[in-house]
Tab-separated table of C-alpha atoms in Angstrom:
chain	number	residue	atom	x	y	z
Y	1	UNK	CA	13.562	-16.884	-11.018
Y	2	UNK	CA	11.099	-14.280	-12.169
Y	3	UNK	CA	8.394	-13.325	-9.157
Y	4	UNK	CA	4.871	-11.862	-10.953
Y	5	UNK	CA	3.528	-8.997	-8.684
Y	6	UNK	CA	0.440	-6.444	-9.675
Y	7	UNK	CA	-1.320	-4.287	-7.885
Y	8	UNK	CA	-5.154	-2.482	-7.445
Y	9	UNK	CA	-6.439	0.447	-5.641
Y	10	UNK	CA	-5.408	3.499	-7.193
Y	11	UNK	CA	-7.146	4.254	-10.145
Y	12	UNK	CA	-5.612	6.898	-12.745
Y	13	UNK	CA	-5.543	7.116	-16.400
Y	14	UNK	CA	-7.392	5.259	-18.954
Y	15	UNK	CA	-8.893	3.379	-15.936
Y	16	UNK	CA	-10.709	6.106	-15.022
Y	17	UNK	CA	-12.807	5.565	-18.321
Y	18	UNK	CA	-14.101	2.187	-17.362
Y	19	UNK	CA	-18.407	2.084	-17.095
Y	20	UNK	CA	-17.710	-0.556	-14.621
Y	21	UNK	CA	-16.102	1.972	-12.237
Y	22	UNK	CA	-19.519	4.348	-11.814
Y	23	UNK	CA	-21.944	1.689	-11.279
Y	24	UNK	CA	-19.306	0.705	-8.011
Y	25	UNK	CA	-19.650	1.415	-4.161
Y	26	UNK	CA	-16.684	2.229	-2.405
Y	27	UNK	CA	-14.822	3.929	-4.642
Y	28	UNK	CA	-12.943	6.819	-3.404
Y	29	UNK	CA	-12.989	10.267	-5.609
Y	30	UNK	CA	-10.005	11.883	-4.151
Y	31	UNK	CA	-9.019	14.242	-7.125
Y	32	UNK	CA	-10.389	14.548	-10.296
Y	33	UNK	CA	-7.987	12.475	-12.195
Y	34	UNK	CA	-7.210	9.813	-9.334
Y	35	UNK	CA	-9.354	7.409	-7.306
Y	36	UNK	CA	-9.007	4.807	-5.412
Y	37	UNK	CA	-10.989	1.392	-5.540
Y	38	UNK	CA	-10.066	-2.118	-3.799
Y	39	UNK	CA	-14.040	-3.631	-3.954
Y	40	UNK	CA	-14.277	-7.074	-5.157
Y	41	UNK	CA	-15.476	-6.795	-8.452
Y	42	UNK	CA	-13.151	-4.286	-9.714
Y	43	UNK	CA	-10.505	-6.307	-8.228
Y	44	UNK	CA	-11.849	-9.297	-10.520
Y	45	UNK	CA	-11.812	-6.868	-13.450
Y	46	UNK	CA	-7.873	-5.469	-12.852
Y	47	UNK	CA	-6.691	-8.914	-12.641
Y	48	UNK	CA	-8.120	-9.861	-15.714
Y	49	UNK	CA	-6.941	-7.327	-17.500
Y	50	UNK	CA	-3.914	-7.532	-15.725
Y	51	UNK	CA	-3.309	-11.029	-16.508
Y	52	UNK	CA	-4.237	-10.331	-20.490
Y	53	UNK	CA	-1.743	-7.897	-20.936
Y	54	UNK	CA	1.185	-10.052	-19.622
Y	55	UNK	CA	-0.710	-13.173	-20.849
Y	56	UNK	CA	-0.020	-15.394	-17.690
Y	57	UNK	CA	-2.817	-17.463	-15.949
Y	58	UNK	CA	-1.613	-16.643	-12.426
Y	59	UNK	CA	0.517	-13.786	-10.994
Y	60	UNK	CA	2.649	-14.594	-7.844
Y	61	UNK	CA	1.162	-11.741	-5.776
Y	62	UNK	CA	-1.804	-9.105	-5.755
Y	63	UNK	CA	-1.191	-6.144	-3.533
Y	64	UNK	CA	-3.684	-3.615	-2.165
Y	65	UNK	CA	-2.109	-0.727	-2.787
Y	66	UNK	CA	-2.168	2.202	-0.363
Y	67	UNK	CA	-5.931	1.597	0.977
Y	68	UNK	CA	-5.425	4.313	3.281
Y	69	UNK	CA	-5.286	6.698	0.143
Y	70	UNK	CA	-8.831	6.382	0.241
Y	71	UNK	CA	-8.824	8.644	3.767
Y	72	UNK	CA	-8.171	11.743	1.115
Y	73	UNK	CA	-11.847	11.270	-0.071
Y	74	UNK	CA	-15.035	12.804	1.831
Y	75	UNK	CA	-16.698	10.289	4.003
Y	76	UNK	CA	-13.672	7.601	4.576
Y	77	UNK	CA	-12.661	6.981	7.978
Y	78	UNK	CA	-9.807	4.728	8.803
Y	79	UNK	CA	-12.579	2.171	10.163
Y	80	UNK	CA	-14.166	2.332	6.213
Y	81	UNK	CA	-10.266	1.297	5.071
Y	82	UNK	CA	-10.239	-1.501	7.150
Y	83	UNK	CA	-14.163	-2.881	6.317
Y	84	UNK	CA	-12.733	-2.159	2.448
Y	85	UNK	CA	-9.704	-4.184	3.232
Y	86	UNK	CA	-11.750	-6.944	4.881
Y	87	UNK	CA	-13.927	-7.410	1.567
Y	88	UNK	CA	-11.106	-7.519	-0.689
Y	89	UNK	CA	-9.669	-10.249	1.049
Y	90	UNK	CA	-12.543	-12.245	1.201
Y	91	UNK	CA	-12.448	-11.953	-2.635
Y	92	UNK	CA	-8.670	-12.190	-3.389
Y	93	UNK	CA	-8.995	-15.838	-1.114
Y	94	UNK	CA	-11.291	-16.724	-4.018
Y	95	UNK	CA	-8.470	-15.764	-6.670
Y	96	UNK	CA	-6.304	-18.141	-4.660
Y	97	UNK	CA	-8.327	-20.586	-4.796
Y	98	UNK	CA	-9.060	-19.953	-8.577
Y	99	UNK	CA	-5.634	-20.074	-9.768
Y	100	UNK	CA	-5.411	-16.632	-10.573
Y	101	UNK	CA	-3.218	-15.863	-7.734
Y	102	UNK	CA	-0.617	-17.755	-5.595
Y	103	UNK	CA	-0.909	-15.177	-3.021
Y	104	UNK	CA	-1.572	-11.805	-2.223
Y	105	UNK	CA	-0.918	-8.533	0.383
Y	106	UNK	CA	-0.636	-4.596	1.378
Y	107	UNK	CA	1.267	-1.995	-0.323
Y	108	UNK	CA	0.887	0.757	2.456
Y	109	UNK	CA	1.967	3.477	4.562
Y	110	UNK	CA	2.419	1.615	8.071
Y	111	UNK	CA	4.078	4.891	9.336
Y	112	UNK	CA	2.998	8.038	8.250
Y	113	UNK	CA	4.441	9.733	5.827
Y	114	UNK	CA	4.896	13.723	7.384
Y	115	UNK	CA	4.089	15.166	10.162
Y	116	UNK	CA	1.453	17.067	8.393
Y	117	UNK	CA	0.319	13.508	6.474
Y	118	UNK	CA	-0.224	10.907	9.220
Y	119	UNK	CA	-2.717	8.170	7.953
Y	120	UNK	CA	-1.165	4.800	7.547
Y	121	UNK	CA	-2.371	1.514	8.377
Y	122	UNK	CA	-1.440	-0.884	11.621
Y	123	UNK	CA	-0.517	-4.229	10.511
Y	124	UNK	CA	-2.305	-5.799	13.698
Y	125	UNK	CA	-5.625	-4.155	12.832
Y	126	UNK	CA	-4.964	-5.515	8.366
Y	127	UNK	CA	-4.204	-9.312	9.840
Y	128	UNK	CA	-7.773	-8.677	11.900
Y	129	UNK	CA	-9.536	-7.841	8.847
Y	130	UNK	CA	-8.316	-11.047	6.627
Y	131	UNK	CA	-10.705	-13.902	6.737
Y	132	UNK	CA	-10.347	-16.254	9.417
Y	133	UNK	CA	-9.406	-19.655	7.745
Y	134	UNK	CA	-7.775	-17.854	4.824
Y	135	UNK	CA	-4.009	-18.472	3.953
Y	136	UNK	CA	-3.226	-16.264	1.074
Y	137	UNK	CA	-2.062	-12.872	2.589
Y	138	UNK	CA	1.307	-13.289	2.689
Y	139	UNK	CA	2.913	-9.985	1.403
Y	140	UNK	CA	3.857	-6.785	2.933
Y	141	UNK	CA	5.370	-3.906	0.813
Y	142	UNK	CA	6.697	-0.658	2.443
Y	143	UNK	CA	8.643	2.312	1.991
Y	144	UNK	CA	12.344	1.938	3.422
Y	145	UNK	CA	14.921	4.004	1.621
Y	146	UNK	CA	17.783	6.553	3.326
Y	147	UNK	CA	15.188	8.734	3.965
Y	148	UNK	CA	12.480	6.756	5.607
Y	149	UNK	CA	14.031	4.166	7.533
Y	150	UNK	CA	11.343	3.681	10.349
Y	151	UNK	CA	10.197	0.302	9.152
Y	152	UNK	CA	14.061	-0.920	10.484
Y	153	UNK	CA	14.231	0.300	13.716
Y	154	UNK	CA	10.816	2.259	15.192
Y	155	UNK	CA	8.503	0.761	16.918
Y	156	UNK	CA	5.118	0.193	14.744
Y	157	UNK	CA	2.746	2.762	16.605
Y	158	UNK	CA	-0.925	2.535	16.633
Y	159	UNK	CA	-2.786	5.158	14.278
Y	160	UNK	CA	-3.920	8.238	16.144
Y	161	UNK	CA	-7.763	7.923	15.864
Y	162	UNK	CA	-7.585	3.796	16.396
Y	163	UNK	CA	-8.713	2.518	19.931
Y	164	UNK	CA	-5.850	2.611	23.006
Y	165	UNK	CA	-3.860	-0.316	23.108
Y	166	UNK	CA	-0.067	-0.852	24.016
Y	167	UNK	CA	2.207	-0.263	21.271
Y	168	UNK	CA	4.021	-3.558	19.523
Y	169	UNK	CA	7.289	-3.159	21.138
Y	170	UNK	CA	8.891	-3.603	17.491
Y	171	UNK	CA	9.860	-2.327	14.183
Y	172	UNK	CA	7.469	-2.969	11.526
Y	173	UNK	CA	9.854	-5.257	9.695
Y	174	UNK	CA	10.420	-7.601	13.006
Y	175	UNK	CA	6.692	-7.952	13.124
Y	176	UNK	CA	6.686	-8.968	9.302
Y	177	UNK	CA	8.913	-11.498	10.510
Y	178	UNK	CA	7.408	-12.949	13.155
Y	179	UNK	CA	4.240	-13.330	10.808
Y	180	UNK	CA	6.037	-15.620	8.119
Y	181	UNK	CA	5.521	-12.476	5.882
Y	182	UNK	CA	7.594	-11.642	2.337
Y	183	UNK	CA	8.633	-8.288	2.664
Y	184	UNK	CA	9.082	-5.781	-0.287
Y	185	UNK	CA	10.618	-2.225	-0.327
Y	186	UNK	CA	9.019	0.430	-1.919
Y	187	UNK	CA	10.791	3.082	-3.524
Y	188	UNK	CA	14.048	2.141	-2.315
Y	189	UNK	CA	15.715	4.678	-4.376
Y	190	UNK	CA	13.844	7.124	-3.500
Y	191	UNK	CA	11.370	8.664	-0.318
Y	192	UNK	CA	9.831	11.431	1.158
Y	193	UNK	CA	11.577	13.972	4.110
Y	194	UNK	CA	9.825	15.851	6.748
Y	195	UNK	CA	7.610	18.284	4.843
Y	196	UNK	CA	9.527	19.035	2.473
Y	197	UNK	CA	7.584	18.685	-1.264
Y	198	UNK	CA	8.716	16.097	-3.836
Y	199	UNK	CA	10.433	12.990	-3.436
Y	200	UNK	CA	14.392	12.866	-2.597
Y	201	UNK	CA	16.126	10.985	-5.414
Y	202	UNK	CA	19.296	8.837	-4.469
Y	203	UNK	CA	19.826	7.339	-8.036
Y	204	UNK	CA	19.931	10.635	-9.636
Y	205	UNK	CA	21.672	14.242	-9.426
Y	206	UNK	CA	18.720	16.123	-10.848
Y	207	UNK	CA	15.807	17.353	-8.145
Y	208	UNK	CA	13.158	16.070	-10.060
Y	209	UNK	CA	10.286	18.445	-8.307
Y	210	UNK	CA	11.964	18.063	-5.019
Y	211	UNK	CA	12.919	21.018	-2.442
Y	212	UNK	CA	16.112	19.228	-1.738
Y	213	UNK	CA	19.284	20.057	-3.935
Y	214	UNK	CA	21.890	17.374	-4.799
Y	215	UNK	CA	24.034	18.224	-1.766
Y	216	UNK	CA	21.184	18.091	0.600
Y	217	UNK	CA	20.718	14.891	-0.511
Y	218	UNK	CA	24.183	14.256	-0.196
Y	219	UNK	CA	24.274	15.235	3.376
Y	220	UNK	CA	21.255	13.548	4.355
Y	221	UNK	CA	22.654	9.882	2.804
Y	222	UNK	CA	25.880	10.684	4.588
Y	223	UNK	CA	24.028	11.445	7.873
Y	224	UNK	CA	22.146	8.527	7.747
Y	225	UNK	CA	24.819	5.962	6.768
């Protein structure tokens, strides 16, 4: 069995060119040669496209990816992410309902990333933001690799500037679960590590941009295992 899944949000290469994109509110310039967009009508337009190209009628899944990118930008707050979250799924219950999608979800950050990068989403405060008789969200995707294992075993913590409340108690993947959720890894052979730069690469000996050298790698995956 062969499961379908695309994605929108980040916007990069020949995307970048589209007229479509200027004439659009909410899109978030965060460097010159990479924005971010998840409005409704761009949405529409990606999955068009996106469904030309492979020549299918229907994907299995659309996934937001990383909203919180947007953060990056001037004038995005992580209350703007969530009202940008809330229109998209208004919209991609439409797909569903068009037969475009069967079903669709969050590609995120739900832990932050470094100490010195801490935006990522809360998936109480995404399931608040879906419509209320809606059915189609039924995706999570997340990093978990050797060297960002949180989503296993920490307890999903509320983003620093969102209102006090208690904690969930649980991991983010427990929570997934208790939601009925599908759950997909992101980079699983790969991740990020404190603050040092560039990814660490566990299918591969070379450092690929990374501070870490083979055998820190090495030790870390024999640490962790």
């Amino acid at each position: 069995e062969i499961i379908v899944v695309t994605k929108v949000g980040n916007v990069v290469g020949s995307a970048l060119a589209q007229p479509s994109l200027r004439k659009l509110g909410g899109v978030a310039h965060v460097r010159e040669n990479v924005w971010h967009c998840i409005e409704p009508a761009w949405i529409e337009e990606e999955l068009t496209r996106s469904l030309s190209r492979l020549g299918l009628e229907c994907v299995d899944a659309l996934l937001l990816h990383c909203p919180e990118f947007a953060l990056r930008a001037d004038g995005v707050d992580i209350d703007e992410v969530y009202r940008r979250i809330a229109r998209a799924a208004e919209h991609l219950e439409l797909e569903v309902a068009r037969g475009r999608i069967a079903c669709y979800g969050v590609s995120a950050a739900f832990y932050p990333l470094r100490p010195s990068d801490p935006e990522h989403l809360e998936l109480e405060r995404v399931l608040g933001s879906l419509p209320r008789e809606g059915r189609g969200f039924q995706v999570l995707q997340f990093p978990v690799n050797f060297a960002e294992p949180q989503a296993l075993s920490v307890p999903h913590a509320a983003h620093a500037s969102s209102p006090a409340t208690a904690p969930p108690a649980a991991p983010l993947l427990e929570l997934a679960r208790r939601q009925g959720l599908a759950v997909l890894a992101n980079r699983p052979l790969d991740g990020l590590f404190g603050e040092l730069l560039g990814p660490l690469r566990f299918a591969s000996a070379a450092s690929l941009g990374s501070e870490l050298s083979e055998e820190d790698a090495d030790a870390l995956e024999a640490r962790i295992t």
